[in-house]
mmCIF file of C-alpha atoms and ligand atoms in Angstrom:
data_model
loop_
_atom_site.group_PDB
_atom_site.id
_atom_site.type_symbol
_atom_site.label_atom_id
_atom_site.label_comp_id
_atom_site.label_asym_id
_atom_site.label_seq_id
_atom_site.Cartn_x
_atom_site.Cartn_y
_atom_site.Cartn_z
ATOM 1 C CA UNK Y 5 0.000 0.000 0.000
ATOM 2 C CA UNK Y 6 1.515 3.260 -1.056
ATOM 3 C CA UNK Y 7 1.216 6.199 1.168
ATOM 4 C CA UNK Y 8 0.864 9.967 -0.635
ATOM 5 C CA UNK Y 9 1.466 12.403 2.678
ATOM 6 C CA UNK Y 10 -0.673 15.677 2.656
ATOM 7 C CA UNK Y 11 1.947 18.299 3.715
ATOM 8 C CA UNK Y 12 -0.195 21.659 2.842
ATOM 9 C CA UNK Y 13 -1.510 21.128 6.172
ATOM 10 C CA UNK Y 14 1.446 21.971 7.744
ATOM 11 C CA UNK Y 15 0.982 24.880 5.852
ATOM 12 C CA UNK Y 16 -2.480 25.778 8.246
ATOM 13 C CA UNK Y 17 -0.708 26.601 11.249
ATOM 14 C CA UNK Y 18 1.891 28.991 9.055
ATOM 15 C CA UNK Y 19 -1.342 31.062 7.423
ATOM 16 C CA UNK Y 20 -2.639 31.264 10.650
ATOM 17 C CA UNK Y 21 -0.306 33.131 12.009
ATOM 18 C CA UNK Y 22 0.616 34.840 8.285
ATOM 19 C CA UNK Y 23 4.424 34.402 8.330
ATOM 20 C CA UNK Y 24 6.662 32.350 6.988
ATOM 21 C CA UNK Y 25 6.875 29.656 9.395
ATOM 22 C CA UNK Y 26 6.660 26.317 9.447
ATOM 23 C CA UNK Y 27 7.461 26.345 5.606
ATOM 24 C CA UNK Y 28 6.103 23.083 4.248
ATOM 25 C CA UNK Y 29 9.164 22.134 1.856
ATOM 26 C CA UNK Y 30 10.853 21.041 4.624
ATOM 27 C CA UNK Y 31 8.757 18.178 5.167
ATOM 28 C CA UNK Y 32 10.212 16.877 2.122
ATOM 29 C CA UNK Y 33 13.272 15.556 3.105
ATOM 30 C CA UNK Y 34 11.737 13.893 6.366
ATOM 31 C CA UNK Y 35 8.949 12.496 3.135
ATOM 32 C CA UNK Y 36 11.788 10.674 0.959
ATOM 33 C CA UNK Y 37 13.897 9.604 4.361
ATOM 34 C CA UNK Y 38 10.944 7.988 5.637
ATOM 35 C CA UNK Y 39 10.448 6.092 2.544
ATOM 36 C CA UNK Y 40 6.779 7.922 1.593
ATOM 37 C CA UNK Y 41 5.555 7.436 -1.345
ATOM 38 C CA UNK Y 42 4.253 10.539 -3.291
ATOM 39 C CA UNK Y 43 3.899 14.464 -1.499
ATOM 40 C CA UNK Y 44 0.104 15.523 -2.281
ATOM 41 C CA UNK Y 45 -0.908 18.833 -1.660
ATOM 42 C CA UNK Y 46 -3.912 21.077 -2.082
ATOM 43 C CA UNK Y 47 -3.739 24.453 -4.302
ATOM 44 C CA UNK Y 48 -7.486 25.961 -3.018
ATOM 45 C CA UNK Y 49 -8.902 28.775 -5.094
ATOM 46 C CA UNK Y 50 -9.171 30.599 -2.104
ATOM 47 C CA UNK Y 51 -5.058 30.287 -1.081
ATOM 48 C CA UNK Y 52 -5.652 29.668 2.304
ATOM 49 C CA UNK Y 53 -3.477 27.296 2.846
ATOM 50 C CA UNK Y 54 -0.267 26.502 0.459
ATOM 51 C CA UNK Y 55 0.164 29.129 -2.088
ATOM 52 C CA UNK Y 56 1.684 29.068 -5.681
ATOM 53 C CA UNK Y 57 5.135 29.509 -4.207
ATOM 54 C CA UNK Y 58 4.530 26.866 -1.930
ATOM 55 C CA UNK Y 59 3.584 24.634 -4.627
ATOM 56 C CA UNK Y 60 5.960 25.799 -7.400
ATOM 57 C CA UNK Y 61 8.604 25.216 -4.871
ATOM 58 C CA UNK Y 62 7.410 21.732 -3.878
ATOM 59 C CA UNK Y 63 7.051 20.407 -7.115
ATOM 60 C CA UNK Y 64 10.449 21.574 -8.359
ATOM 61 C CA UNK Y 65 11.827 19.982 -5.076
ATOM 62 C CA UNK Y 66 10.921 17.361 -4.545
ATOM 63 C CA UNK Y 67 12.208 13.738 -5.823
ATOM 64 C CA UNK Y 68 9.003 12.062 -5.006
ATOM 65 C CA UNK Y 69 5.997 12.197 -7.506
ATOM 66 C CA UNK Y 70 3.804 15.412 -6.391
ATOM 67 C CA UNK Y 71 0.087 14.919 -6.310
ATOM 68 C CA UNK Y 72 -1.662 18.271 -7.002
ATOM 69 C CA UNK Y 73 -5.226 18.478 -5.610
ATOM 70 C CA UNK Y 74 -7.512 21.322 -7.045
ATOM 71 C CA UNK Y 75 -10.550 22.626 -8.805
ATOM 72 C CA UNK Y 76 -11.797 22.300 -12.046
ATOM 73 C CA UNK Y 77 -12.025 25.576 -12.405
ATOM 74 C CA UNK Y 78 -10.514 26.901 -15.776
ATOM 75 C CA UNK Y 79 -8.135 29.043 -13.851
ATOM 76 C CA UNK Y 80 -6.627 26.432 -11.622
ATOM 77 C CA UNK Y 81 -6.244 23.870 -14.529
ATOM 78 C CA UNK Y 82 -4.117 26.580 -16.051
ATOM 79 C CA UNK Y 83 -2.398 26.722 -13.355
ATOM 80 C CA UNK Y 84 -1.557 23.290 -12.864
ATOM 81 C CA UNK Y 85 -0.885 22.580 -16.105
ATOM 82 C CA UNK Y 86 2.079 25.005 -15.933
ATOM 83 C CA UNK Y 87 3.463 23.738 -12.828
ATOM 84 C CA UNK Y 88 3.551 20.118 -14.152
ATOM 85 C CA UNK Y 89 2.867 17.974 -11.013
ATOM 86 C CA UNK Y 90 2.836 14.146 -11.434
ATOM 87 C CA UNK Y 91 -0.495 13.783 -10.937
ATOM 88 C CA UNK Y 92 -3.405 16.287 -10.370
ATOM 89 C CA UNK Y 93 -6.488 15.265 -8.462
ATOM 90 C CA UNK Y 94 -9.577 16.914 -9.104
ATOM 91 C CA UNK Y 95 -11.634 17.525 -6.044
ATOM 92 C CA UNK Y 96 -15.053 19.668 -5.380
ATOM 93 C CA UNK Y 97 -14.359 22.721 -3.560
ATOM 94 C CA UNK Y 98 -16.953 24.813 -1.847
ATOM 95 C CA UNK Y 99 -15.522 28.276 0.009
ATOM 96 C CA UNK Y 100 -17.284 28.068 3.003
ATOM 97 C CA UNK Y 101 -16.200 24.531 4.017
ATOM 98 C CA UNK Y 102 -13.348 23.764 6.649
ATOM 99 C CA UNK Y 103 -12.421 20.992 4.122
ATOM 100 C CA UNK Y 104 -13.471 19.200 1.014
ATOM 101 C CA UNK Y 105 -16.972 17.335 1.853
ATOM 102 C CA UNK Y 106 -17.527 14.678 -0.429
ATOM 103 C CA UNK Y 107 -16.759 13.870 -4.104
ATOM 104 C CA UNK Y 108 -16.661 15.017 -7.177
ATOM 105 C CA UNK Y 109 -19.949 16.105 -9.580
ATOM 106 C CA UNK Y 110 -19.178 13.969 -12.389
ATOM 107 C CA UNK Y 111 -21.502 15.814 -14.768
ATOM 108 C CA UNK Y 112 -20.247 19.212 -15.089
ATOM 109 C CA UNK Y 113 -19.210 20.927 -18.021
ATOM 110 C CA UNK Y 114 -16.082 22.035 -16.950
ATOM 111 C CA UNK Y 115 -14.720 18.119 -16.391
ATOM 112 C CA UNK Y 116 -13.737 16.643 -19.503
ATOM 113 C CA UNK Y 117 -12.051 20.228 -20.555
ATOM 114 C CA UNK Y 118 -9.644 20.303 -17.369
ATOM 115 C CA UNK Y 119 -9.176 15.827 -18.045
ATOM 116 C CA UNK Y 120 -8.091 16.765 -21.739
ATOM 117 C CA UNK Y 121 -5.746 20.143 -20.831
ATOM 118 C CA UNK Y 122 -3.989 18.006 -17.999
ATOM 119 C CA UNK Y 123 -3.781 14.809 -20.623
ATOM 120 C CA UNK Y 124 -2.411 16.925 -23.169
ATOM 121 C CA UNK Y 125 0.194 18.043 -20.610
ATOM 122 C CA UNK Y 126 0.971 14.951 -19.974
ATOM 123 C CA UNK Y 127 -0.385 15.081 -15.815
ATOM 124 C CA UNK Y 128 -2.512 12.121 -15.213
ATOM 125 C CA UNK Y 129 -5.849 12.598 -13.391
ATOM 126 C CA UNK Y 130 -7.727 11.736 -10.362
ATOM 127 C CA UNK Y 131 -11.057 12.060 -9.654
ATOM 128 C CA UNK Y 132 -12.057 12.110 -6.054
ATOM 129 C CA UNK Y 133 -15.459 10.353 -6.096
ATOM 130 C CA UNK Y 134 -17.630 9.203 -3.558
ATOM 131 C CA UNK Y 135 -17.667 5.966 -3.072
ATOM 132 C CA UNK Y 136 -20.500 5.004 -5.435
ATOM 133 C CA UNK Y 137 -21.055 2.509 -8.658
ATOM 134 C CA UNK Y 138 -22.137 5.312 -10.909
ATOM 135 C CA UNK Y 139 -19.179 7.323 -9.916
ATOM 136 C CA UNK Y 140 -16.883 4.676 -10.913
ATOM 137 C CA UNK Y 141 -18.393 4.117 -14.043
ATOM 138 C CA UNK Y 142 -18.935 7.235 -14.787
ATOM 139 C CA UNK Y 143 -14.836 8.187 -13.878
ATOM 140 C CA UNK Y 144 -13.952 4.784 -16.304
ATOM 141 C CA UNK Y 145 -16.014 6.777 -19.451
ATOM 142 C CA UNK Y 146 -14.467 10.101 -18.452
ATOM 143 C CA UNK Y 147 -10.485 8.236 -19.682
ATOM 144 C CA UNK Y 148 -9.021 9.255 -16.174
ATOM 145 C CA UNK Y 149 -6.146 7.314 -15.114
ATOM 146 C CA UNK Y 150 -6.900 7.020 -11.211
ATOM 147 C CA UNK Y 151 -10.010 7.803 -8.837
ATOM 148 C CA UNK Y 152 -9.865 8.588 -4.899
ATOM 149 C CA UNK Y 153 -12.507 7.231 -2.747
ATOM 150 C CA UNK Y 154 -13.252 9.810 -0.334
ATOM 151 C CA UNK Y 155 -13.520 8.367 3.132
ATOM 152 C CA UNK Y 156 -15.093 10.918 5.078
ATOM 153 C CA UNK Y 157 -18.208 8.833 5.913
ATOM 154 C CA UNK Y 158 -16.021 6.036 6.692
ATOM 155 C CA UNK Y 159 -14.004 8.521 9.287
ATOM 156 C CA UNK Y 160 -16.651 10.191 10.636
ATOM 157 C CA UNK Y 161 -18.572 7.142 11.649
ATOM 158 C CA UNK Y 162 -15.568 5.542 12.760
ATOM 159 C CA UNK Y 163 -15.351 8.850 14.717
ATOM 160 C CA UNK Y 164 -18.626 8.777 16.043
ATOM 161 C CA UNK Y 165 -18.152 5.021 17.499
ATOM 162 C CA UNK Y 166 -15.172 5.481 19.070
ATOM 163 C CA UNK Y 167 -14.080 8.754 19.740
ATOM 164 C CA UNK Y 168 -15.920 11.301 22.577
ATOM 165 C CA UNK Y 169 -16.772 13.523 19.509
ATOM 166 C CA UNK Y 170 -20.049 12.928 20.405
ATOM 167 C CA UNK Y 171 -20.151 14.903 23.553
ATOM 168 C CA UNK Y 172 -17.816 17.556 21.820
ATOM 169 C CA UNK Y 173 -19.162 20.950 20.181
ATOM 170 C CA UNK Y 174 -18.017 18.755 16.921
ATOM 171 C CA UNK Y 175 -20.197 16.227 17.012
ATOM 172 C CA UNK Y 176 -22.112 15.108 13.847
ATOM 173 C CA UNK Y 177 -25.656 15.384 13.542
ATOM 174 C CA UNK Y 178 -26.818 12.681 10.951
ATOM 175 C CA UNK Y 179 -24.880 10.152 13.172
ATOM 176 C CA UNK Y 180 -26.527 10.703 16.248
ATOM 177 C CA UNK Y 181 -27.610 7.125 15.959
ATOM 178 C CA UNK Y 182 -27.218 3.591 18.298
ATOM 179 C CA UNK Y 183 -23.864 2.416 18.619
ATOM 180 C CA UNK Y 184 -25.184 -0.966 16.740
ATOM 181 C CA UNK Y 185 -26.473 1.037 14.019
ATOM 182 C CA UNK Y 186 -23.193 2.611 13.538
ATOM 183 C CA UNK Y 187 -21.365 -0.177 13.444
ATOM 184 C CA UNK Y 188 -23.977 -1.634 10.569
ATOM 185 C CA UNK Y 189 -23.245 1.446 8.510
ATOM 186 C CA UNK Y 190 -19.669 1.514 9.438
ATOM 187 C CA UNK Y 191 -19.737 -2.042 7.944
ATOM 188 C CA UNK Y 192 -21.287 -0.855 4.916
ATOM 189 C CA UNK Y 193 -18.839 1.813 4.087
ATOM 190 C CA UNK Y 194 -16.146 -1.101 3.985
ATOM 191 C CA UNK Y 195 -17.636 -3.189 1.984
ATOM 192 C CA UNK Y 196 -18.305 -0.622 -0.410
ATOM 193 C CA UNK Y 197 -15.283 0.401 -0.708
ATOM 194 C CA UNK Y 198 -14.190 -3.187 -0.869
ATOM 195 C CA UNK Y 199 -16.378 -3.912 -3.912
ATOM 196 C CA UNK Y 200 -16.036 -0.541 -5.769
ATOM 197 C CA UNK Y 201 -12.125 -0.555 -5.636
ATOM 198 C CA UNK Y 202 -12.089 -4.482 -6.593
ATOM 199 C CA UNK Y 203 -15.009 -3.096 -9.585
ATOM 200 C CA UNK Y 204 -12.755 -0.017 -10.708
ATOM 201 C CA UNK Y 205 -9.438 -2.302 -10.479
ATOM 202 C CA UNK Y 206 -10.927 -4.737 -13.056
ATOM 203 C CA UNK Y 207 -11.972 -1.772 -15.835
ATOM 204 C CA UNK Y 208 -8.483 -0.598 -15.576
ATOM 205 C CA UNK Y 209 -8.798 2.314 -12.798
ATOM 206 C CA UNK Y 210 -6.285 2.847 -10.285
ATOM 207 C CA UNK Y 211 -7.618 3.261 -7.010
ATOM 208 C CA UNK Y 212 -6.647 5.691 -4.424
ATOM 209 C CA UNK Y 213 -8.468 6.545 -0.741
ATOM 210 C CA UNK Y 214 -8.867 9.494 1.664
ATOM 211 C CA UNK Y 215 -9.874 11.750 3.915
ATOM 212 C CA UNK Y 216 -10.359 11.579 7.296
ATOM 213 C CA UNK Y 217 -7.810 8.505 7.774
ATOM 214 C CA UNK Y 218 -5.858 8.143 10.991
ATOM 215 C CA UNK Y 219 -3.873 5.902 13.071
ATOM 216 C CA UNK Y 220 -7.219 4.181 14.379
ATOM 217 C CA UNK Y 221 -9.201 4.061 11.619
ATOM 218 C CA UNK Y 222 -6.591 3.324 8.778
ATOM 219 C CA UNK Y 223 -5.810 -0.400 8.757
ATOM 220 C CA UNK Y 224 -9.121 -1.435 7.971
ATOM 221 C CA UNK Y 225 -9.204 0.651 4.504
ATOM 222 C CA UNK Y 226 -5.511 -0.269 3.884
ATOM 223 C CA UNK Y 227 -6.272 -4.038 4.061
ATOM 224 C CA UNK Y 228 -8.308 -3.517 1.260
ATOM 225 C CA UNK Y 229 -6.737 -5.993 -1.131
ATOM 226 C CA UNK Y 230 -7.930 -2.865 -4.757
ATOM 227 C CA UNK Y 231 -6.828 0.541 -2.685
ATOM 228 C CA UNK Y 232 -3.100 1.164 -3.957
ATOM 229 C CA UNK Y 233 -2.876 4.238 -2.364
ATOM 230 C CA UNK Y 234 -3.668 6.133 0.546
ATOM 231 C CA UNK Y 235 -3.582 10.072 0.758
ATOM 232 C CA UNK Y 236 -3.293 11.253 4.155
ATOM 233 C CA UNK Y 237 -2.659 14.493 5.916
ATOM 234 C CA UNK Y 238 -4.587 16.046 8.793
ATOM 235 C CA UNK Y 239 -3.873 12.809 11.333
ATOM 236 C CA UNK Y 240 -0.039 12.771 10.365
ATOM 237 C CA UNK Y 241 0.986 16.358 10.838
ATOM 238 C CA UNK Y 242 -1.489 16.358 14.080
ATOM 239 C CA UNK Y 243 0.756 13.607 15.531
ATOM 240 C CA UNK Y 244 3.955 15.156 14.356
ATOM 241 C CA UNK Y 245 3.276 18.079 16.955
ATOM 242 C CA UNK Y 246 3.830 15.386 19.495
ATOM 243 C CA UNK Y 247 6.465 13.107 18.742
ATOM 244 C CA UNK Y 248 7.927 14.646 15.676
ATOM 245 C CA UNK Y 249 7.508 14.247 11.685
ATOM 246 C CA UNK Y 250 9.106 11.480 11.074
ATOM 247 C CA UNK Y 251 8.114 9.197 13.938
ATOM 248 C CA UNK Y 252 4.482 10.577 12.624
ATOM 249 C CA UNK Y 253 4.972 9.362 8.999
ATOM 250 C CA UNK Y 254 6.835 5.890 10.281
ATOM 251 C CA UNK Y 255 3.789 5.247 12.775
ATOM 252 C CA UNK Y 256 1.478 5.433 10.119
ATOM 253 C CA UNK Y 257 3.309 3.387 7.847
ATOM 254 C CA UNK Y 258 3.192 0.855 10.522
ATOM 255 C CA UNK Y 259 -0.562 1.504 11.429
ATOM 256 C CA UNK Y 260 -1.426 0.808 7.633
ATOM 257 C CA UNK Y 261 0.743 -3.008 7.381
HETATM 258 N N1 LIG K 21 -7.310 13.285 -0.406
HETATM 259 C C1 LIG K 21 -7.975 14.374 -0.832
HETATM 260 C C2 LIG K 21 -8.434 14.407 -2.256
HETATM 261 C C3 LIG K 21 -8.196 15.481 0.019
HETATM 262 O O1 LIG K 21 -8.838 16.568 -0.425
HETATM 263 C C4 LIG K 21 -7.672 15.431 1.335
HETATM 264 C C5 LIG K 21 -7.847 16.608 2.252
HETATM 265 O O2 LIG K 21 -7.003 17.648 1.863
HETATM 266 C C6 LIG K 21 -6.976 14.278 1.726
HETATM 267 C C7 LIG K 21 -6.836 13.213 0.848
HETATM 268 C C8 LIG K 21 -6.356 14.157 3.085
HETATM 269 O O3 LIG K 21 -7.346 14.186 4.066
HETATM 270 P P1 LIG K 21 -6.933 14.304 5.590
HETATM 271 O O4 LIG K 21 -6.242 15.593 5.752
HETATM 272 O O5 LIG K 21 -8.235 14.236 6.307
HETATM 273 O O6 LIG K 21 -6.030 13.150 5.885
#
């Protein structure tokens, strides 16, 4: 199971504070020591977090494949397509939310544009979907290379069962539900993604997961025999605060085996 680290986050706490520290390049040594797989990282319309320097830097940097995550938004695919990641993953983006809440619309206009500018710059293309049989179909007709399942239902109910986010000014209202319901749906959401990824693998999608994935919840998704990849950000630069970067990155290695 490959492992793509999210290091825009660490970007968050330097925005917060609007200076120039911590600088998110300098994750990337700690990345390649530690034996990661690919950097992803998250160019939103609205800059709050990395910024074009942050990702024109990274991507010239860095030895590891960079995964760019952005809109489809005309603009952004310009963008992207002159900073030449590896791979660009096209997520929804919405300004008001704290982060990106569920998958792509697979039926907009502005999709198979931004799929044929990227292919004609030679950056393959994600499409984070929710976990869904139309969705993977529907990514299969649109000639992308790779999807994402987005595991935020996954996370959150995972969350919800064994977390006190519950009792916390957090807690999610559509899963204010019996513990044995929970663990139905939670249940469901596996097998899902079990039979989606083992459905997209065999029509010739590769098949990527995130959001939400931590050092709890993570070995159940990466034991998923389809998922190649796991993109994950918030949980590993959380932990890093504690114990460090690296230890962060090889504990979730470990978590995921
Ligand atoms: N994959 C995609 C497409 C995302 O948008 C995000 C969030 O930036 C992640 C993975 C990582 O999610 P998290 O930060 O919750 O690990």
């Amino acid at each position: 199971m490959k492992l793509g680290v999210n290091i825009d986050h660490i970007a968050v706490l330097r925005e917060a504070r609007r200076i120039y520290d911590p600088n998110p390049l300098d994750a990337l040594n700690i990345c390649e020591k530690c034996g990661v797989d690919q950097i992803t990282i998250h160019l939103r319309e609205d800059r709050r977090h990395i910024q074009d320097s942050d990702a024109l830097a990274i991507i010239k940097q860095s030895k590891l494949p960079v995964n760019l995550e952005c809109a489809i938004e005309s603009s952004m695919i310009d963008i992207a397509c002159n900073l030449k990641p590896t791979r660009v993953t096209l997520v929804p983006e919405k300004r008001a939310e704290v982060t990106t809440e569920g998958g792509l619309s697979l039926y907009d206009n502005r999709l198979e544009l931004a799929i044929d500018k990227l292919h004609e710059n030679n950056i393959e293309v994600s499409l984070f979907i929710d976990p869904t049989n139309e969705a993977v179909e529907r990514s299969k007709e649109l000639g992308v290379e790779w999807i994402e399942f987005h595991t935020g239902l996954y996370a959150n109910i995972y969350a919800t069962l064994h977390t006190n986010i519950r009792n916390s000014h957090h807690a999610i209202k559509e899963l204010d539900l019996s513990n044995q319901i929970l663990e139905q749906k939670l249940q469901v959401e596996l097998e899902k993604l079990d039979t989606l990824s083992k459905k997209a693998n065999s029509i010739g999608l590769k098949v990527a997961a995130g959001h939400g994935l931590n050092y709890d919840n993570v070995n159940a998704i990466a034991s998923l025999q389809y998922i190649e990849e796991l993109n994950i950000g918030q949980s590993i630069i959380a932990r890093s605060i504690w114990i460090g970067l690296e230890n962060a990155i090889n504990e979730m290695m470990a978590a995921m085996k």
